[in-house]
Coordinates of C-alpha atoms and ligand atoms in Angstrom, one line a residue:
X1 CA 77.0 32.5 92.5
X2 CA 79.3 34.9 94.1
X3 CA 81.8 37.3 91.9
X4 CA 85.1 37.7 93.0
X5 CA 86.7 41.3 92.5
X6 CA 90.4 41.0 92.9
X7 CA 93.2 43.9 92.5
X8 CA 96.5 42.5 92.2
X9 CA 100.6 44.4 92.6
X10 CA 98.8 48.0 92.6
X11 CA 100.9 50.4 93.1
X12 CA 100.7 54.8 93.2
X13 CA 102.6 57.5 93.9
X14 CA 102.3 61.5 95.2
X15 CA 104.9 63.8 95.3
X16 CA 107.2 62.3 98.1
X17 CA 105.0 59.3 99.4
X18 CA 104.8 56.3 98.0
X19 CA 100.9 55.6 99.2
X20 CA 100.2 52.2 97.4
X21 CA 103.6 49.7 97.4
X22 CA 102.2 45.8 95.3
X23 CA 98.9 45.8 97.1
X24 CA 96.8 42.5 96.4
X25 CA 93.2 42.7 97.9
X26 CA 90.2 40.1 97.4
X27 CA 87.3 39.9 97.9
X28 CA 83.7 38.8 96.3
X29 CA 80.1 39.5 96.5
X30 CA 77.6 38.8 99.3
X31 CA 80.4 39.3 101.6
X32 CA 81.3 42.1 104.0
X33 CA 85.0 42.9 103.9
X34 CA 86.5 45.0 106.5
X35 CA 90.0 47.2 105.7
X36 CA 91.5 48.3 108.5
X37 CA 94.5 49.9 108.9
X38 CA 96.6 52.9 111.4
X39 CA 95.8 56.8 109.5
X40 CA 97.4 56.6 106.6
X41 CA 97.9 53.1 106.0
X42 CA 96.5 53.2 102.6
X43 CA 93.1 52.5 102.7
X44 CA 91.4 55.0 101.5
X45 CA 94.0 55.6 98.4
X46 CA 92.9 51.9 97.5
X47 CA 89.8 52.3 97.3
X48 CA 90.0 55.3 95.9
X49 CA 91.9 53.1 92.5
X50 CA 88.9 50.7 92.7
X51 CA 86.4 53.5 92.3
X52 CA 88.2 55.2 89.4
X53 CA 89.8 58.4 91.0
X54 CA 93.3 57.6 90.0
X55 CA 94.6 56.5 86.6
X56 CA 98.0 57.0 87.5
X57 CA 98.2 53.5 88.8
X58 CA 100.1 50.0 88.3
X59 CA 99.1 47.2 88.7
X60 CA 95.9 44.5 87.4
X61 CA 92.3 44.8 88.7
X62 CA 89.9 41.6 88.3
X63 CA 86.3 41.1 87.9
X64 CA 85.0 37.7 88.1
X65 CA 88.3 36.4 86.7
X66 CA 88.5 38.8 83.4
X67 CA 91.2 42.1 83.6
X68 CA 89.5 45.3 84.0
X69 CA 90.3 48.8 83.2
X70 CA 89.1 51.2 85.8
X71 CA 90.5 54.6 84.9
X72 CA 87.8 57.5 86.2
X73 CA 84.6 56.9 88.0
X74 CA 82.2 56.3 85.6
X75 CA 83.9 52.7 84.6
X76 CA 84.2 52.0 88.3
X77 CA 80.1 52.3 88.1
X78 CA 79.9 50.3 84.8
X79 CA 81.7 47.6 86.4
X80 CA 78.7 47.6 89.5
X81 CA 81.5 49.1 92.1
X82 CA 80.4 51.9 94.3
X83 CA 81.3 54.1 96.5
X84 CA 80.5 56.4 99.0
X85 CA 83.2 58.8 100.5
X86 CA 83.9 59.9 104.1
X87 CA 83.0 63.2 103.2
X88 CA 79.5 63.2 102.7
X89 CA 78.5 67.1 102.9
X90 CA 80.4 67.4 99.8
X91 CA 78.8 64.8 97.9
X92 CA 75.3 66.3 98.5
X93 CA 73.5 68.9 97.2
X94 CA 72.0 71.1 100.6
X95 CA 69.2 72.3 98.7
X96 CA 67.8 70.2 96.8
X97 CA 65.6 67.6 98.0
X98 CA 66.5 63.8 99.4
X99 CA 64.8 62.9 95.7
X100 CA 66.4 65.0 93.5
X101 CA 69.6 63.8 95.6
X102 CA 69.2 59.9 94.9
X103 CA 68.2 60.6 91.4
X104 CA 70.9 63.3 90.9
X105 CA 73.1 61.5 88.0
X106 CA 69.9 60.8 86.4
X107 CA 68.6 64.3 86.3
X108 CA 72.3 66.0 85.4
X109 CA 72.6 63.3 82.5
X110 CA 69.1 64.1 81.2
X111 CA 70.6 68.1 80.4
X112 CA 68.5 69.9 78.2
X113 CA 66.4 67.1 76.1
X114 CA 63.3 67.0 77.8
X115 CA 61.6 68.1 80.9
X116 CA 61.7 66.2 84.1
X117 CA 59.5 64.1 85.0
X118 CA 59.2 64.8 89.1
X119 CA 56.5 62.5 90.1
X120 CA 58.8 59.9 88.3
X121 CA 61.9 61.0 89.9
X122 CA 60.1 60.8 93.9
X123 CA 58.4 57.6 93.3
X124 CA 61.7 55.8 91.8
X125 CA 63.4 57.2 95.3
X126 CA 61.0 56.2 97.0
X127 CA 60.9 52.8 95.5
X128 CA 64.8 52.6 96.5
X129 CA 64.5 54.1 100.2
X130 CA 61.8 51.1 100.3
X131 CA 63.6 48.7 99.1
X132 CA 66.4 49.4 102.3
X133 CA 63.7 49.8 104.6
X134 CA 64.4 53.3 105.1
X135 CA 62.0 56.0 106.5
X136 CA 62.7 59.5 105.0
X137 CA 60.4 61.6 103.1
X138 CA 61.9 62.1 99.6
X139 CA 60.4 65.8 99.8
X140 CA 62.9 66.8 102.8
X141 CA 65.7 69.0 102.0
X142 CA 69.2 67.5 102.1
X143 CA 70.2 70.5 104.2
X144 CA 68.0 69.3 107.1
X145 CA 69.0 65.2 107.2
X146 CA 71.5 63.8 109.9
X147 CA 74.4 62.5 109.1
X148 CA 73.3 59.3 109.0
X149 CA 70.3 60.3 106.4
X150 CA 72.4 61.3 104.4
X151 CA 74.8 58.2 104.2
X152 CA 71.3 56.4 103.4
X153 CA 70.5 59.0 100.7
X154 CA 74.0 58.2 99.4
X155 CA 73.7 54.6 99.6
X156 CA 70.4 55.0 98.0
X157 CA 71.9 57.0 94.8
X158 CA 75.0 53.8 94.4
X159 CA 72.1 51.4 94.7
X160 CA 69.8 52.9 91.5
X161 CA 72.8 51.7 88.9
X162 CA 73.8 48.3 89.2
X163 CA 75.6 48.0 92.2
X164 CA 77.8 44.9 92.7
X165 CA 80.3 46.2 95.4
X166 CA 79.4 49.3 97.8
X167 CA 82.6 50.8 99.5
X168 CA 81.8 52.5 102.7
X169 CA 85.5 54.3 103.7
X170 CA 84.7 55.4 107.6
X171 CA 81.2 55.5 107.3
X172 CA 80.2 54.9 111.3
X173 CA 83.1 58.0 112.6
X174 CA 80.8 60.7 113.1
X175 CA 77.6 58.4 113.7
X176 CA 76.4 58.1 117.1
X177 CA 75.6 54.3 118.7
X178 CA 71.9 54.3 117.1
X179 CA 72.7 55.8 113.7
X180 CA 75.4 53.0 113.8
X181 CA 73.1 50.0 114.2
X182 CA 70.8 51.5 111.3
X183 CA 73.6 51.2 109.0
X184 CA 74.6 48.2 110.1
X185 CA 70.8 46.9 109.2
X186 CA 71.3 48.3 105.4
X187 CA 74.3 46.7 105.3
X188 CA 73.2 43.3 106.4
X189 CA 70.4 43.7 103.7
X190 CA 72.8 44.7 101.0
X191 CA 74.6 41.4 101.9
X192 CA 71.0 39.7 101.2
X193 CA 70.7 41.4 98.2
X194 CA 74.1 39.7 97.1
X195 CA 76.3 43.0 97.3
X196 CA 79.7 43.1 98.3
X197 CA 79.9 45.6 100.8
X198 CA 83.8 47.1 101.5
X199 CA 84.1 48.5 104.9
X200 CA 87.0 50.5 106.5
X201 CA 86.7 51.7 110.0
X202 CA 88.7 52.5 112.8
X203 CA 86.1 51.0 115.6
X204 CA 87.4 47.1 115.8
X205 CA 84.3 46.2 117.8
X206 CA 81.8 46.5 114.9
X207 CA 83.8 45.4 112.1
X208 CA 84.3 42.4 114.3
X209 CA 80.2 42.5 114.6
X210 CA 79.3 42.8 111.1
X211 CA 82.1 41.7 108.7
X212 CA 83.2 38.1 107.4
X213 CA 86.3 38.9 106.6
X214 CA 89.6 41.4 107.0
X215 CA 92.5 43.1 105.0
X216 CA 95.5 44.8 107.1
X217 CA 97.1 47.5 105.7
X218 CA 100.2 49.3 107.0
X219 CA 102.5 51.5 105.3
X220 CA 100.7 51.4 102.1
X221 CA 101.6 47.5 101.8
X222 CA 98.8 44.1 102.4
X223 CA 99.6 42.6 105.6
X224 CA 97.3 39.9 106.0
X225 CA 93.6 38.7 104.8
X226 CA 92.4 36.5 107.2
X227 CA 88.3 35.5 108.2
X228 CA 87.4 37.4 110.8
X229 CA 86.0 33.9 112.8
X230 CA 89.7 33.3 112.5
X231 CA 91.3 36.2 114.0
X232 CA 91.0 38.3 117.3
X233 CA 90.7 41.8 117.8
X234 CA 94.1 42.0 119.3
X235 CA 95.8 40.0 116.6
X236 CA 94.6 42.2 114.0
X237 CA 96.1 45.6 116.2
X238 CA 99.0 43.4 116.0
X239 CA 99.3 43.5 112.5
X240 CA 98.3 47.3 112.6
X241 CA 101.0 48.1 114.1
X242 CA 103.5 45.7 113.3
X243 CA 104.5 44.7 116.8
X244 CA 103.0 44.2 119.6
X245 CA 100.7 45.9 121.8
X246 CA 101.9 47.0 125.0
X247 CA 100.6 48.9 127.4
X248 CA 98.8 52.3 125.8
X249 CA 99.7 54.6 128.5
X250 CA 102.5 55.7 129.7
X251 CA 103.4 55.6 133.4
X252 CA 105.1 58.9 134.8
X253 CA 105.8 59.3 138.5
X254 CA 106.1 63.1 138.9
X255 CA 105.5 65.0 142.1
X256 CA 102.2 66.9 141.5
X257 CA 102.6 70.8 142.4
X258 CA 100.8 74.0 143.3
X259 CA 97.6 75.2 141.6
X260 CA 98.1 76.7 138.4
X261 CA 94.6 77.2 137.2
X262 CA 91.3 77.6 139.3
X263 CA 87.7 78.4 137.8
X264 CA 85.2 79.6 140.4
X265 CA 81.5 79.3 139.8
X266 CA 81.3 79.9 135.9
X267 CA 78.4 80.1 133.6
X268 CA 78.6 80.6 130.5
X269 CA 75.0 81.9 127.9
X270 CA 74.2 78.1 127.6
X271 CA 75.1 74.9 128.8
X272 CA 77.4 75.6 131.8
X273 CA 76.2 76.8 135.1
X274 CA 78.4 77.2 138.2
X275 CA 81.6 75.4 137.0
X276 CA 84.3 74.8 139.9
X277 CA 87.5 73.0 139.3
X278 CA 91.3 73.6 140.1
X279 CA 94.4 72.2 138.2
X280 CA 98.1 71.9 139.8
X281 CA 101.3 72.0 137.8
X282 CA 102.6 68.5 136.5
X283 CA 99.0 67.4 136.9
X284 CA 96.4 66.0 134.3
X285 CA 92.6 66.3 135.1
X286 CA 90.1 64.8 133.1
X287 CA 86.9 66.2 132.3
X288 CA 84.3 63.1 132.2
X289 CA 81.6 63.0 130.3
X290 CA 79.0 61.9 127.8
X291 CA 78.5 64.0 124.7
X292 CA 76.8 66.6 125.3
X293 CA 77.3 67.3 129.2
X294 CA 78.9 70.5 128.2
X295 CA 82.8 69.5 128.3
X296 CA 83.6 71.1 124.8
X297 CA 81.6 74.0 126.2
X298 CA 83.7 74.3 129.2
X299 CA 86.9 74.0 127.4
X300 CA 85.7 76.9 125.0
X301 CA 85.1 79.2 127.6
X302 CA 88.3 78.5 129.1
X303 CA 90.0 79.5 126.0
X304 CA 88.1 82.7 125.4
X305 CA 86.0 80.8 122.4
X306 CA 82.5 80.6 123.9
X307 CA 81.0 83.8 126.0
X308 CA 80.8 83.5 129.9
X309 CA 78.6 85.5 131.8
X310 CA 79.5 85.2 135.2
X311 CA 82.9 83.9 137.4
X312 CA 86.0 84.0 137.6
X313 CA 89.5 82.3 136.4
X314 CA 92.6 82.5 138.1
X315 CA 95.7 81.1 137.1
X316 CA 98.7 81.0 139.3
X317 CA 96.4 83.1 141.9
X318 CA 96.1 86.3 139.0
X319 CA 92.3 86.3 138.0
X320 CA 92.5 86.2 134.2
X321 CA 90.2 88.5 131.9
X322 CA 89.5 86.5 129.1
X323 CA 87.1 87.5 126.9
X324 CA 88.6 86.1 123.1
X325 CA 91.5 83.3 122.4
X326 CA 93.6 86.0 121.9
X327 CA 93.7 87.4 125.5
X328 CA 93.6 83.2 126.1
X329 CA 96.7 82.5 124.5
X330 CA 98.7 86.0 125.8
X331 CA 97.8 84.3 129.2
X332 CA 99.4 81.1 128.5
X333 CA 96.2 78.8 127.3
X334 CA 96.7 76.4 124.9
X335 CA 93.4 74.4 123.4
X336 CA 93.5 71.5 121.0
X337 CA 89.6 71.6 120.3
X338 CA 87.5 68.7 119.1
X339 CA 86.3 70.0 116.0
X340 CA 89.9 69.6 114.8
X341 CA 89.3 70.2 110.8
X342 CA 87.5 73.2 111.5
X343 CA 88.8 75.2 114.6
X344 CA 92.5 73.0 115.5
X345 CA 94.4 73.2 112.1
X346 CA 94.2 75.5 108.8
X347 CA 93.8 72.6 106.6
X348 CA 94.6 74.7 103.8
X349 CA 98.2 75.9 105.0
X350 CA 101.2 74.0 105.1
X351 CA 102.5 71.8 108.5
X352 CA 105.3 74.7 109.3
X353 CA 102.8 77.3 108.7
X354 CA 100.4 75.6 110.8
X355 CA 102.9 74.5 113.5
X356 CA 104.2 78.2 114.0
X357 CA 101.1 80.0 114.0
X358 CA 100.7 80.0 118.1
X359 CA 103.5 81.8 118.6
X360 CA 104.1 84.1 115.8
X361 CA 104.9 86.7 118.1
X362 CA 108.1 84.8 119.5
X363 CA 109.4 84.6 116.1
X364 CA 109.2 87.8 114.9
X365 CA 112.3 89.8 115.4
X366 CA 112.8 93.8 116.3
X367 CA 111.4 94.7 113.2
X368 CA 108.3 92.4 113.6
X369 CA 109.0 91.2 110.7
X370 CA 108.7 87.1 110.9
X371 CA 112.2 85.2 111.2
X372 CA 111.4 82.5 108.8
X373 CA 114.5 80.5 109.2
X374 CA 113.9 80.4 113.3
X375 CA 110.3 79.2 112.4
X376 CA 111.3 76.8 109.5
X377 CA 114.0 74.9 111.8
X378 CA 112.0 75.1 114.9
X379 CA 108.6 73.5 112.9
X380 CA 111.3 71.3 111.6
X381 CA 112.0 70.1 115.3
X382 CA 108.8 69.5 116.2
X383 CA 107.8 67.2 113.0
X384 CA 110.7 65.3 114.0
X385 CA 110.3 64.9 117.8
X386 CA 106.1 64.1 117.6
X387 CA 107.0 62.2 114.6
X388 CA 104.7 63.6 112.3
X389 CA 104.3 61.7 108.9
X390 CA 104.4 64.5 106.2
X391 CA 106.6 64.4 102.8
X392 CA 107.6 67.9 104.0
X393 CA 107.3 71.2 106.4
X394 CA 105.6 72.5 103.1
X395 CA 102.8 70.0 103.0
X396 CA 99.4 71.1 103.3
X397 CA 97.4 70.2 106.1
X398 CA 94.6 68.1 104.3
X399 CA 97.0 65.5 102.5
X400 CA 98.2 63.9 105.6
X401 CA 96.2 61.5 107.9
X402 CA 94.1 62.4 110.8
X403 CA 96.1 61.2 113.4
X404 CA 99.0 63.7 112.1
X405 CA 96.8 66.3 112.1
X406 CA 96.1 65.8 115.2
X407 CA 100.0 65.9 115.7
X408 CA 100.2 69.2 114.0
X409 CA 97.0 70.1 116.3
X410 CA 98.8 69.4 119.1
X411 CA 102.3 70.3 118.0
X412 CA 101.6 74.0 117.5
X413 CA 101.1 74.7 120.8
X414 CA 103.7 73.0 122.2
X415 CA 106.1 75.2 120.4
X416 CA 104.0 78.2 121.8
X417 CA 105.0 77.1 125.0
X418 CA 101.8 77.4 127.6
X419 CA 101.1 77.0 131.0
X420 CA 97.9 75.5 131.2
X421 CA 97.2 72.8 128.2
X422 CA 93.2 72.1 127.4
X423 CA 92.3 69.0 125.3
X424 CA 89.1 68.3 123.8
X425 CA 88.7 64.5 122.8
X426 CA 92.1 64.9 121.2
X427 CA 92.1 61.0 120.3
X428 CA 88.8 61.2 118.2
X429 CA 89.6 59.7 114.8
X430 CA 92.1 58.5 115.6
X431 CA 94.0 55.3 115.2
X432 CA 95.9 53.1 118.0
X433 CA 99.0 54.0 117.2
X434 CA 98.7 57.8 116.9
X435 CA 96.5 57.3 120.0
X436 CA 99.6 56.3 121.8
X437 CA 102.2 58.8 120.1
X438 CA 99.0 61.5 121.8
X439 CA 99.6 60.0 125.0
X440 CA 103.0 60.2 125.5
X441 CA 102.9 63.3 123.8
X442 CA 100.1 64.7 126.4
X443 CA 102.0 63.0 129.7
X444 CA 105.2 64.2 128.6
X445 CA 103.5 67.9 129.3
X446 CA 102.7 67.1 132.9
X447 CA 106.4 65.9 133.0
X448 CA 107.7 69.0 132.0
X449 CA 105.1 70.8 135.0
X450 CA 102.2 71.4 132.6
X451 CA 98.8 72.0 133.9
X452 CA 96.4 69.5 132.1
X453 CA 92.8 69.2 131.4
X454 CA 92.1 66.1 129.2
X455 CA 88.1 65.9 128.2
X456 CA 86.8 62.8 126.9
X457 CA 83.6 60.6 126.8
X458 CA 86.6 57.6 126.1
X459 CA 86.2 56.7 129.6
X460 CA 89.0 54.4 129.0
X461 CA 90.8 56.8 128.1
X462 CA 90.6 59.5 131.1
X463 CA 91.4 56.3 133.7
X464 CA 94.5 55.4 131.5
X465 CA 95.9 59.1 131.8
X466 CA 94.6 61.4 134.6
X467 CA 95.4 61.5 137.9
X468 CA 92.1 63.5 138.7
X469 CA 89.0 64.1 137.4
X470 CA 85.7 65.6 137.4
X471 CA 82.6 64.2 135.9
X472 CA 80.6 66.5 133.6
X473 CA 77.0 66.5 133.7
X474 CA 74.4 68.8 132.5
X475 CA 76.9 71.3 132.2
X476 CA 78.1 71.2 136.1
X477 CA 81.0 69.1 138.0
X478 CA 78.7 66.9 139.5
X479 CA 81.7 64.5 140.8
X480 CA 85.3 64.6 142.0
X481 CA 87.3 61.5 141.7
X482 CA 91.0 59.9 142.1
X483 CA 91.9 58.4 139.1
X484 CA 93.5 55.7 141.2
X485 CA 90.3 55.2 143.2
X486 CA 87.9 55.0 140.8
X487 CA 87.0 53.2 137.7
X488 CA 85.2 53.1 134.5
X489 CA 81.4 52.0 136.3
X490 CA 81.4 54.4 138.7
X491 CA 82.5 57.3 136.4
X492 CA 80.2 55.9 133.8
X493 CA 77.7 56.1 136.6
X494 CA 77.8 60.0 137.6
X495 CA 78.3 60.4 133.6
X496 CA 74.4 59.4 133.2
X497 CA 73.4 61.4 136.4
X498 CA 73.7 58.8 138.8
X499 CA 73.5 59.9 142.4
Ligands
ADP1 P1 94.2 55.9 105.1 O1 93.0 56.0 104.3 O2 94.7 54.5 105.3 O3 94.3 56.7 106.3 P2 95.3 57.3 102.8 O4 95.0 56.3 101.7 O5 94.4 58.4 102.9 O6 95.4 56.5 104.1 O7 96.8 57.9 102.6 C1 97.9 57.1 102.4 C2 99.1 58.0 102.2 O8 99.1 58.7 101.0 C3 99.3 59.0 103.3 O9 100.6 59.2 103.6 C4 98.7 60.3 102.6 O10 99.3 61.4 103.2 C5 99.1 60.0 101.2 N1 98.2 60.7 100.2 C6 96.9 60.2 100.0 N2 96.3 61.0 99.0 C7 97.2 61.9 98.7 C8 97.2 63.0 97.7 N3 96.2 63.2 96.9 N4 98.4 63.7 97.6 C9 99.4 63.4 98.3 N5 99.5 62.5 99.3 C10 98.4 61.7 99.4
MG2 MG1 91.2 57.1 104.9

């Protein structure tokens, strides 16, 4: 018999946003539920109330028909409801091993009483690693799993107490196409087993593959909860985005101009060996590519971030010495790299902080002492104009969504005000509608006579926006290509090596 679990008019507040407005969500065991919703819909805060992060909540949670009171994790878990966070570096412990991992709770809870029992402890993780049909010695070192070991160690620790519901918030994002079907497999057999398995993702394709039925979020409110055999993929962007979906890209007709940057024969200490490309003003030129061919690499050196040991750059017909971001930036490059979180934004800073730091120096007056109120109304301009979704100027980084950190990512530089733009998957993590706000954001560059290089394995993506491009493989421009005469195949084709 299936259990229903049922929230009903929850409601939460943070300083400034309202995240959670009446939300009603459904669903029961056996069954795999997909939420989906644009960054910052919601989602995760949910979820988040389910699992017993929040008590300052409204609003009635329902198990099997009976009221609930879910007020810190450790009811959540009473209750059978799991989950495991996006995060999951943090919810690890690097040096102990996968065993001690699953078994963690058990072995913190023990304290001082008695001594543990480590045969005990493998063999019970073992037993559960078994039991999902998953092949990882209990011996290795959390520090040395994948990503996707690690979700299965995770998985592996919610399934040793009862486990009646398993939230998965964005587990597939940084998984690659193989590490994806393996958790699809464990999820399939959770489903067996009878759990109720909640799964948000971005990627419509496999929620559409592996779930039974959907939640919409948007703005913190329920939308619609429909069957997925009932629904399309375009329907449900529909309710995303709470209108319809037009066209993603935008369509510019600006007269392309002279060369503004030109890299001749570089090589860099790894990956990239005798580089050659050219990019004219008001132009956008993608860099094509699987993961891996050496685009981020390329995109690094440009910007001064990764060593290069022989070539030459030249923009405008100067030859550039660029040897650190610094010099990079002084010259007028601007990169929005990949690793966003780590190298694009200070998380940890506020968005004016983070949206002025490019160009410190233009703000700073005689004195060099910084003009704050230039900075503050100028940041100011630029939440407005990209539309950034933020409380305030003063919010840190980490509490918005990751398609308006991308905005602040992106947003920094274009107060900094450079001639040659560099982008590095800037849609990754991303959600449709922040994809498109990127887009415009991006075109309306070349517009303005930017020089842009747009790298992306979304292959989609580069024919929707460039008007040239070169294809990326092993670290070399293998292929030159007209956006307009090409297509998706054929750069998918010299992508894999294809001559
Ligand atoms: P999603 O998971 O759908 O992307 P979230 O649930 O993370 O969305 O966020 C919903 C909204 O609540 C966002 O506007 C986010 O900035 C805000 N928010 C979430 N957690 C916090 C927090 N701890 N403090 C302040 N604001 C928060
Ligand atoms: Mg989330």
């Amino acid at each position: 018999m299936a259990i229903t679990l049922e929230m009903k008019n929850i409601s939460i507040e943070f300083p400034g946003v309202k995240a959670l407005d009446n939300v009603d969500f459904k669903t029961e065991t056996g069954e795999v539920h997909a939420l989906i919703g644009a960054n910052g819909a919601g989602k995760s805060t949910l979820m988040k109330v389910l699992s017993g992060a929040y008590h300052h909540f409204t609003g009635e949670i329902f198990l099997d028909g009976e009221k609930i009171n879910i007020q810190s994790p450790k009811d959540a878990q009473d209750y059978g409801i799991q989950i495991v966070y996006q995060e999951v570096d943090t919810a690890l412990i690097p040096y102990l091993s996968v065993g001690e991992n699953i078994m963690l709770n058990e072995t913190v809870n023990m304290g001082k009483k008695t001594f543990m029992n480590w045969k005990e402890v493998h063999r019970k993780a073992a037993d559960i690693l078994k039991t999902m049909n998953v092949d990882v010695s209990t011996r290795k070192l959390a520090s040395e799993l994948t990503l996707a070991e690690k979700q299965m160690v995770l998985i592996a620790r919610s399934l040793l107490q009862e486990c009646k519901f398993l939230i998965l918030d964005e587990p597939t994002a940084p998984l690659s196409n193989k590490e994806t079907s393996e958790l699809f497999r464990i999820v399939r057999e959770l489903k067996k087993q009878n759990v109720g398995v909640i799964f948000i993702s971005h990627r419509l394709p496999e929620l559409f593959e592996i779930c039974d039925e959907i939640t919409v979020m948007r703005n913190g409110q329920f939308v619609i909860n429909e069957q997925i055999a009932q629904t399309s993929q375009n329907k449900v962007v529909e309710h995303m985005l709470g209108r319809k979906l037009e066209d993603q890209f935008p369509k510019l007709n600006v007269e392309i101009g002279e060369t503004v940057l030109e890299v001749k024969g570089l090589h860099d200490t790894g990956k990239i060996k005798n580089m050659n490309l050219e990019v004219k003003a008001a132009e956008i030129v993608g860099l094509a590519g699987l993961v891996g061919a050496g685009k981020t690499e390329l995109c690094k050196a440009l910007f001064g971030a990764e060593k290069v040991k022989s070539g030459e750059i030249f923009l405008r017909g100067k030859k550039l010495k660029i040897n650190t971001p610094y010099d990079a930036v002084k010259q007028g490059m601007a990169l929005v790299p990949e690793e966003r979180r780590k190298e694009g934004v200070l998380v940890t800073e506020t968005v004016a902080t983070n949206l002025t730091a490019a160009s410190l120096k233009r703000f700073s007056g005689v004195f060099s002492f910084l003009n704050f109120k230039a900075e503050k109304q100028k940041a100011a301009e630029v939440i407005t104009s990209l539309g950034i979704k933020t409380p305030s100027a003063e919010t840190k980084v980490q509490n918005l969504s990751g398609g308006n950190q991308q905005k602040v990512a992106i947003g920094k530089w274009l107060i900094a005000d450079a001639d040659v733009y560099v982008f590095d998957e800037p849609t990754k993590g991303v959600d449709v509608g922040a994809k498109k706000d990127i887009f415009e954001l991006i075109s309306g560059l070349a517009q303005r006579g930017k020089a842009v290089i747009y790298a992306s394995c979304e292959l989609s993506e580069i024919i929707g926006i460039t008007d040239r491009v070169y294809v990326i493989y092993d670290g070399e421009a293998v292929k030159e290509l007209d956006t307009n005469s090409t297509s998706e195949e054929e750069l998918l084709f010299y992508s894999t090596g294809g001559k």
